[in-house]
């Protein structure tokens, strides 16, 4: 399996938390940066967060900074997105993606991610 697979989405009230998981193929996971993107209804897909292959460098969209945390577990070939203090505007389909690169000066370009999951729905009620 080359495409990553997301899980953990669901319905949560505003102010609540969710933890998204992404299972990636070891062959395409190790030595690769990983990213999370989201697409709200009627909007384009946007960058959310990314982590480099070492786990030592992360990047967050301004809209989620301080509320979301990205992490990775190389032993499990997995990347996670801990989402706290959720807001209704966080409602979207969340996608996990595997980068071409181990590290980059810019993680927000979708074209740098050749492998994408099917997405998981996150709905935040007010």
N, CA and C atoms as an extended XYZ file, in Angstrom:
378
Properties=species:S:1:pos:R:3:atomname:S:1:resname:S:1:resid:I:1 pbc="F F F"
N         0.855       -1.200        0.000 N   UNK     1
C         0.000        0.000        0.000 CA  UNK     1
C         0.879        1.234        0.000 C   UNK     1
N         0.712        2.039       -1.036 N   UNK     2
C         1.490        3.255       -1.133 CA  UNK     2
C         0.732        4.433       -0.561 C   UNK     2
N        -0.587        4.477       -0.838 N   UNK     3
C        -1.384        5.599       -0.335 CA  UNK     3
C        -1.551        5.495        1.167 C   UNK     3
N        -1.397        6.620        1.854 N   UNK     4
C        -1.653        6.611        3.290 CA  UNK     4
C        -3.152        6.471        3.559 C   UNK     4
N        -3.504        6.079        4.773 N   UNK     5
C        -4.900        5.881        5.147 CA  UNK     5
C        -5.192        6.593        6.456 C   UNK     5
N        -6.147        7.526        6.421 N   UNK     6
C        -6.502        8.305        7.600 CA  UNK     6
C        -7.588        7.607        8.408 C   UNK     6
N        -7.632        7.926        9.682 N   UNK     7
C        -8.705        7.473       10.564 CA  UNK     7
C        -8.806        8.446       11.727 C   UNK     7
N        -9.913        8.339       12.463 N   UNK     8
C       -10.059        9.143       13.661 CA  UNK     8
C       -10.995       10.327       13.537 C   UNK     8
N       -11.542       10.552       12.355 N   UNK     9
C       -12.471       11.662       12.206 CA  UNK     9
C       -13.788       11.383       12.912 C   UNK     9
N       -14.633       12.407       12.981 N   UNK    10
C       -15.924       12.226       13.616 CA  UNK    10
C       -16.586       13.551       13.916 C   UNK    10
N       -17.612       13.476       14.748 N   UNK    11
C       -18.381       14.653       15.154 CA  UNK    11
C       -17.994       15.030       16.580 C   UNK    11
N       -17.693       16.292       16.784 N   UNK    12
C       -17.303       16.762       18.107 CA  UNK    12
C       -17.871       18.158       18.316 C   UNK    12
N       -18.122       18.501       19.557 N   UNK    13
C       -18.613       19.841       19.874 CA  UNK    13
C       -17.458       20.833       19.878 C   UNK    13
N       -17.803       22.071       19.646 N   UNK    14
C       -16.798       23.133       19.706 CA  UNK    14
C       -16.112       23.109       21.067 C   UNK    14
N       -14.790       23.287       21.031 N   UNK    15
C       -13.998       23.222       22.246 CA  UNK    15
C       -13.446       21.846       22.548 C   UNK    15
N       -13.923       20.853       21.834 N   UNK    16
C       -13.489       19.481       22.055 CA  UNK    16
C       -12.216       19.144       21.307 C   UNK    16
N       -11.853       17.864       21.372 N   UNK    17
C       -10.604       17.389       20.771 CA  UNK    17
C       -10.855       16.139       19.942 C   UNK    17
N        -9.994       15.962       18.951 N   UNK    18
C        -9.939       14.745       18.162 CA  UNK    18
C        -8.490       14.461       17.838 C   UNK    18
N        -8.185       13.190       17.645 N   UNK    19
C        -6.850       12.804       17.214 CA  UNK    19
C        -6.967       12.008       15.925 C   UNK    19
N        -6.417       12.550       14.872 N   UNK    20
C        -6.396       11.858       13.590 CA  UNK    20
C        -5.120       11.029       13.478 C   UNK    20
N        -5.280        9.866       12.868 N   UNK    21
C        -4.134        8.998       12.619 CA  UNK    21
C        -3.984        8.766       11.118 C   UNK    21
N        -2.755        8.544       10.708 N   UNK    22
C        -2.486        8.253        9.309 CA  UNK    22
C        -1.492        7.106        9.251 C   UNK    22
N        -1.915        6.003        8.663 N   UNK    23
C        -1.038        4.845        8.478 CA  UNK    23
C        -0.446        4.906        7.084 C   UNK    23
N         0.872        4.913        7.016 N   UNK    24
C         1.546        5.033        5.719 CA  UNK    24
C         2.417        3.813        5.468 C   UNK    24
N         2.660        3.557        4.213 N   UNK    25
C         3.547        2.463        3.849 CA  UNK    25
C         4.968        2.769        4.305 C   UNK    25
N         5.623        1.802        4.928 N   UNK    26
C         6.987        2.010        5.383 CA  UNK    26
C         7.916        2.423        4.266 C   UNK    26
N         7.669        1.864        3.091 N   UNK    27
C         8.523        2.158        1.943 CA  UNK    27
C         8.459        3.635        1.560 C   UNK    27
N         7.285        4.245        1.724 N   UNK    28
C         7.137        5.658        1.339 CA  UNK    28
C         7.079        6.574        2.551 C   UNK    28
N         7.140        6.022        3.751 N   UNK    29
C         7.014        6.846        4.944 CA  UNK    29
C         8.373        7.267        5.499 C   UNK    29
N         9.232        6.292        5.642 N   UNK    30
C        10.534        6.604        6.243 CA  UNK    30
C        11.325        7.522        5.318 C   UNK    30
N        12.003        8.460        5.941 N   UNK    31
C        12.796        9.451        5.202 CA  UNK    31
C        11.944       10.376        4.354 C   UNK    31
N        10.663       10.514        4.717 N   UNK    32
C         9.788       11.433        4.000 CA  UNK    32
C         9.078       12.340        5.004 C   UNK    32
N         8.957       13.593        4.638 N   UNK    33
C         8.085       14.478        5.399 CA  UNK    33
C         6.632       14.066        5.158 C   UNK    33
N         5.768       14.392        6.108 N   UNK    34
C         4.342       14.080        6.010 CA  UNK    34
C         3.534       15.345        6.260 C   UNK    34
N         2.406       15.434        5.606 N   UNK    35
C         1.578       16.620        5.764 CA  UNK    35
C         0.116       16.284        5.970 C   UNK    35
N        -0.580       17.210        6.588 N   UNK    36
C        -2.038       17.167        6.713 CA  UNK    36
C        -2.618       18.389        5.990 C   UNK    36
N        -3.642       18.134        5.205 N   UNK    37
C        -4.373       19.185        4.514 CA  UNK    37
C        -5.854       19.002        4.814 C   UNK    37
N        -6.659       20.011        4.543 N   UNK    38
C        -8.097       19.875        4.742 CA  UNK    38
C        -8.858       20.646        3.683 C   UNK    38
N       -10.073       20.165        3.437 N   UNK    39
C       -10.940       20.822        2.467 CA  UNK    39
C       -12.324       20.972        3.061 C   UNK    39
N       -12.717       22.213        3.274 N   UNK    40
C       -14.047       22.517        3.780 CA  UNK    40
C       -15.033       22.550        2.614 C   UNK    40
N       -16.310       22.377        2.892 N   UNK    41
C       -17.316       22.383        1.822 CA  UNK    41
C       -17.273       23.672        1.005 C   UNK    41
N       -17.191       23.530       -0.299 N   UNK    42
C       -17.195       24.685       -1.178 CA  UNK    42
C       -15.894       25.463       -1.226 C   UNK    42
N       -14.844       24.928       -0.618 N   UNK    43
C       -13.561       25.637       -0.588 CA  UNK    43
C       -12.448       24.768       -1.151 C   UNK    43
N       -11.331       25.407       -1.448 N   UNK    44
C       -10.173       24.671       -1.918 CA  UNK    44
C        -9.481       23.963       -0.757 C   UNK    44
N        -8.706       22.971       -1.099 N   UNK    45
C        -7.948       22.258       -0.072 CA  UNK    45
C        -6.809       23.147        0.437 C   UNK    45
N        -6.635       23.181        1.752 N   UNK    46
C        -5.638       24.039        2.380 CA  UNK    46
C        -4.663       23.221        3.221 C   UNK    46
N        -3.488       23.754        3.335 N   UNK    47
C        -2.465       23.172        4.200 CA  UNK    47
C        -2.865       23.333        5.665 C   UNK    47
N        -2.589       22.298        6.468 N   UNK    48
C        -2.853       22.353        7.905 CA  UNK    48
C        -1.545       22.263        8.700 C   UNK    48
N        -0.786       21.191        8.473 N   UNK    49
C         0.434       20.974        9.253 CA  UNK    49
C         1.341       20.000        8.515 C   UNK    49
N         2.617       20.047        8.847 N   UNK    50
C         3.580       19.120        8.253 CA  UNK    50
C         4.692       18.844        9.248 C   UNK    50
N         5.353       17.721        9.049 N   UNK    51
C         6.465       17.325        9.910 CA  UNK    51
C         7.548       16.699        9.034 C   UNK    51
N         8.800       17.019        9.315 N   UNK    52
C         9.861       16.471        8.480 CA  UNK    52
C        10.162       15.028        8.883 C   UNK    52
N        11.059       14.390        8.154 N   UNK    53
C        11.299       12.961        8.356 CA  UNK    53
C        11.884       12.643        9.726 C   UNK    53
N        12.590       13.598       10.324 N   UNK    54
C        13.197       13.355       11.642 CA  UNK    54
C        12.226       13.636       12.770 C   UNK    54
N        11.150       14.327       12.452 N   UNK    55
C        10.217       14.735       13.496 CA  UNK    55
C        10.657       15.988       14.227 C   UNK    55
N        11.806       16.531       13.826 N   UNK    56
C        12.341       17.669       14.537 CA  UNK    56
C        11.866       19.021       14.055 C   UNK    56
N        11.231       19.022       12.915 N   UNK    57
C        10.757       20.299       12.361 CA  UNK    57
C         9.298       20.154       11.951 C   UNK    57
N         8.500       21.127       12.375 N   UNK    58
C         7.080       21.135       12.049 CA  UNK    58
C         6.686       22.491       11.484 C   UNK    58
N         5.559       22.497       10.818 N   UNK    59
C         5.020       23.731       10.248 CA  UNK    59
C         3.508       23.675       10.401 C   UNK    59
N         2.902       24.812       10.739 N   UNK    60
C         1.461       24.866       10.949 CA  UNK    60
C         0.867       26.075       10.231 C   UNK    60
N        -0.332       25.886        9.739 N   UNK    61
C        -1.086       27.025        9.245 CA  UNK    61
C        -1.408       27.941       10.422 C   UNK    61
N        -1.471       29.231       10.160 N   UNK    62
C        -1.754       30.187       11.233 CA  UNK    62
C        -3.083       29.881       11.920 C   UNK    62
N        -4.024       29.370       11.162 N   UNK    63
C        -5.371       29.146       11.700 CA  UNK    63
C        -5.421       28.027       12.742 C   UNK    63
N        -4.400       27.161       12.760 N   UNK    64
C        -4.414       26.035       13.707 CA  UNK    64
C        -3.253       26.094       14.692 C   UNK    64
N        -2.367       27.028       14.505 N   UNK    65
C        -1.183       27.115       15.368 CA  UNK    65
C        -1.605       27.308       16.821 C   UNK    65
N        -1.016       26.505       17.711 N   UNK    66
C        -1.357       26.579       19.123 CA  UNK    66
C        -2.510       25.679       19.525 C   UNK    66
N        -3.228       25.132       18.536 N   UNK    67
C        -4.355       24.241       18.834 CA  UNK    67
C        -4.119       22.825       18.318 C   UNK    67
N        -3.404       22.701       17.217 N   UNK    68
C        -3.136       21.395       16.604 CA  UNK    68
C        -1.670       21.035       16.805 C   UNK    68
N        -1.418       19.734       16.928 N   UNK    69
C        -0.057       19.238       17.061 CA  UNK    69
C         0.136       18.034       16.151 C   UNK    69
N         1.152       18.112       15.303 N   UNK    70
C         1.485       16.990       14.432 CA  UNK    70
C         2.649       16.218       15.033 C   UNK    70
N         2.606       14.901       14.915 N   UNK    71
C         3.690       14.061       15.419 CA  UNK    71
C         3.783       12.815       14.548 C   UNK    71
N         4.876       12.081       14.712 N   UNK    72
C         5.041       10.857       13.933 CA  UNK    72
C         5.678        9.776       14.792 C   UNK    72
N         5.372        8.537       14.454 N   UNK    73
C         5.935        7.377       15.126 CA  UNK    73
C         6.490        6.465       14.037 C   UNK    73
N         7.774        6.523       13.827 N   UNK    74
C         8.375        5.753       12.743 CA  UNK    74
C         8.290        4.251       12.981 C   UNK    74
N         8.236        3.829       14.228 N   UNK    75
C         8.124        2.400       14.523 CA  UNK    75
C         6.789        1.845       14.031 C   UNK    75
N         5.789        2.722       13.959 N   UNK    76
C         4.455        2.305       13.517 CA  UNK    76
C         4.117        2.822       12.125 C   UNK    76
N         5.058        3.506       11.489 N   UNK    77
C         4.793        4.096       10.175 CA  UNK    77
C         3.525        4.931       10.222 C   UNK    77
N         3.435        5.783       11.218 N   UNK    78
C         2.211        6.547       11.428 CA  UNK    78
C         2.521        8.002       11.723 C   UNK    78
N         1.597        8.844       11.357 N   UNK    79
C         1.649       10.267       11.698 CA  UNK    79
C         0.306       10.630       12.299 C   UNK    79
N         0.318       11.561       13.233 N   UNK    80
C        -0.880       11.916       13.981 CA  UNK    80
C        -1.118       13.420       13.913 C   UNK    80
N        -2.374       13.787       14.081 N   UNK    81
C        -2.738       15.191       14.201 CA  UNK    81
C        -3.662       15.315       15.407 C   UNK    81
N        -3.125       15.831       16.495 N   UNK    82
C        -3.916       16.089       17.694 CA  UNK    82
C        -4.573       17.448       17.537 C   UNK    82
N        -5.890       17.480       17.600 N   UNK    83
C        -6.639       18.712       17.377 CA  UNK    83
C        -7.394       19.063       18.660 C   UNK    83
N        -7.021       20.159       19.258 N   UNK    84
C        -7.651       20.636       20.493 CA  UNK    84
C        -8.354       21.959       20.240 C   UNK    84
N        -9.224       22.315       21.159 N   UNK    85
C        -9.964       23.585       21.070 CA  UNK    85
C       -10.585       23.747       19.686 C   UNK    85
N       -11.254       22.715       19.244 N   UNK    86
C       -11.813       22.717       17.895 CA  UNK    86
C       -12.910       23.764       17.748 C   UNK    86
N       -12.968       24.315       16.551 N   UNK    87
C       -13.954       25.349       16.211 CA  UNK    87
C       -14.810       24.867       15.043 C   UNK    87
N       -16.003       25.399       14.901 N   UNK    88
C       -16.838       24.999       13.756 CA  UNK    88
C       -16.130       25.197       12.422 C   UNK    88
N       -15.283       26.201       12.322 N   UNK    89
C       -14.570       26.446       11.069 CA  UNK    89
C       -13.485       25.411       10.785 C   UNK    89
N       -13.235       24.503       11.706 N   UNK    90
C       -12.319       23.391       11.461 CA  UNK    90
C       -13.018       22.239       10.732 C   UNK    90
N       -14.317       22.346       10.564 N   UNK    91
C       -15.068       21.317        9.862 CA  UNK    91
C       -14.561       21.175        8.433 C   UNK    91
N       -14.160       19.960        8.075 N   UNK    92
C       -13.580       19.712        6.753 CA  UNK    92
C       -13.273       18.228        6.620 C   UNK    92
N       -12.916       17.844        5.407 N   UNK    93
C       -12.310       16.534        5.188 CA  UNK    93
C       -10.804       16.724        5.347 C   UNK    93
N       -10.203       15.898        6.163 N   UNK    94
C        -8.776       15.997        6.445 CA  UNK    94
C        -8.026       14.894        5.695 C   UNK    94
N        -6.973       15.321        5.007 N   UNK    95
C        -6.183       14.415        4.189 CA  UNK    95
C        -4.753       14.329        4.705 C   UNK    95
N        -4.234       13.123        4.701 N   UNK    96
C        -2.831       12.879        5.004 CA  UNK    96
C        -2.086       12.690        3.681 C   UNK    96
N        -0.860       13.190        3.621 N   UNK    97
C        -0.108       13.085        2.377 CA  UNK    97
C         1.376       12.859        2.665 C   UNK    97
N         2.005       12.089        1.782 N   UNK    98
C         3.435       11.791        1.902 CA  UNK    98
C         4.222       12.661        0.937 C   UNK    98
N         5.242       13.320        1.449 N   UNK    99
C         6.033       14.235        0.634 CA  UNK    99
C         7.066       13.492       -0.206 C   UNK    99
N         7.526       14.163       -1.239 N   UNK   100
C         8.661       13.677       -2.024 CA  UNK   100
C         9.962       13.785       -1.243 C   UNK   100
N        10.000       14.684       -0.274 N   UNK   101
C        11.234       15.075        0.374 CA  UNK   101
C        11.277       14.700        1.847 C   UNK   101
N        12.494       14.543        2.366 N   UNK   102
C        12.678       14.313        3.802 CA  UNK   102
C        12.463       15.601        4.583 C   UNK   102
N        12.897       16.664        3.986 N   UNK   103
C        12.776       17.961        4.629 CA  UNK   103
C        12.697       19.009        3.543 C   UNK   103
N        12.132       20.131        3.872 N   UNK   104
C        11.956       21.174        2.876 CA  UNK   104
C        11.918       22.526        3.557 C   UNK   104
N        12.205       23.536        2.767 N   UNK   105
C        12.081       24.895        3.286 CA  UNK   105
C        10.619       25.333        3.255 C   UNK   105
N         9.802       24.598        2.523 N   UNK   106
C         8.392       24.983        2.367 CA  UNK   106
C         7.560       23.724        2.236 C   UNK   106
N         6.663       23.505        3.184 N   UNK   107
C         5.895       22.268        3.229 CA  UNK   107
C         4.480       22.399        2.684 C   UNK   107
N         4.117       23.565        2.153 N   UNK   108
C         2.718       23.836        1.893 CA  UNK   108
C         2.287       23.631        0.453 C   UNK   108
N         3.195       23.189       -0.366 N   UNK   109
C         2.900       23.019       -1.778 CA  UNK   109
C         2.358       21.620       -2.036 C   UNK   109
N         1.109       21.539       -2.485 N   UNK   110
C         0.488       20.234       -2.694 CA  UNK   110
C         1.231       19.390       -3.714 C   UNK   110
N         1.827       20.013       -4.686 N   UNK   111
C         2.547       19.287       -5.718 CA  UNK   111
C         3.749       18.516       -5.212 C   UNK   111
N         4.197       18.824       -3.992 N   UNK   112
C         5.328       18.104       -3.403 CA  UNK   112
C         4.894       16.813       -2.726 C   UNK   112
N         3.591       16.538       -2.748 N   UNK   113
C         3.047       15.345       -2.077 CA  UNK   113
C         2.427       14.417       -3.117 C   UNK   113
N         3.126       13.374       -3.522 N   UNK   114
C         2.590       12.483       -4.552 CA  UNK   114
C         1.574       11.460       -4.059 C   UNK   114
N         1.569       11.204       -2.749 N   UNK   115
C         0.676       10.166       -2.205 CA  UNK   115
C        -0.307       10.788       -1.229 C   UNK   115
N        -1.592       10.516       -1.473 N   UNK   116
C        -2.666       11.102       -0.676 CA  UNK   116
C        -3.609       10.012       -0.203 C   UNK   116
N        -4.127       10.198        1.015 N   UNK   117
C        -5.158        9.311        1.504 CA  UNK   117
C        -6.526        9.721        0.981 C   UNK   117
N        -7.537        8.944        1.357 N   UNK   118
C        -8.912        9.200        0.909 CA  UNK   118
C        -9.591       10.289        1.730 C   UNK   118
N        -9.034       10.598        2.879 N   UNK   119
C        -9.597       11.642        3.718 CA  UNK   119
C       -10.497       11.091        4.811 C   UNK   119
N       -10.615       11.866        5.873 N   UNK   120
C       -11.515       11.535        6.972 CA  UNK   120
C       -12.278       12.796        7.364 C   UNK   120
N       -13.584       12.645        7.581 N   UNK   121
C       -14.442       13.795        7.854 CA  UNK   121
C       -14.346       14.211        9.321 C   UNK   121
N       -14.150       15.490        9.533 N   UNK   122
C       -14.205       16.076       10.871 CA  UNK   122
C       -15.305       17.127       10.865 C   UNK   122
N       -16.252       16.971       11.780 N   UNK   123
C       -17.350       17.922       11.887 CA  UNK   123
C       -17.390       18.468       13.300 C   UNK   123
N       -17.331       19.790       13.413 N   UNK   124
C       -17.357       20.454       14.706 CA  UNK   124
C       -18.654       21.232       14.817 C   UNK   124
N       -19.469       20.875       15.786 N   UNK   125
C       -20.755       21.540       15.973 CA  UNK   125
C       -20.629       22.688       16.952 C   UNK   125
N       -21.434       23.699       16.728 N   UNK   126
C       -21.358       24.890       17.605 CA  UNK   126
C       -22.291       24.745       18.799 C   UNK   126
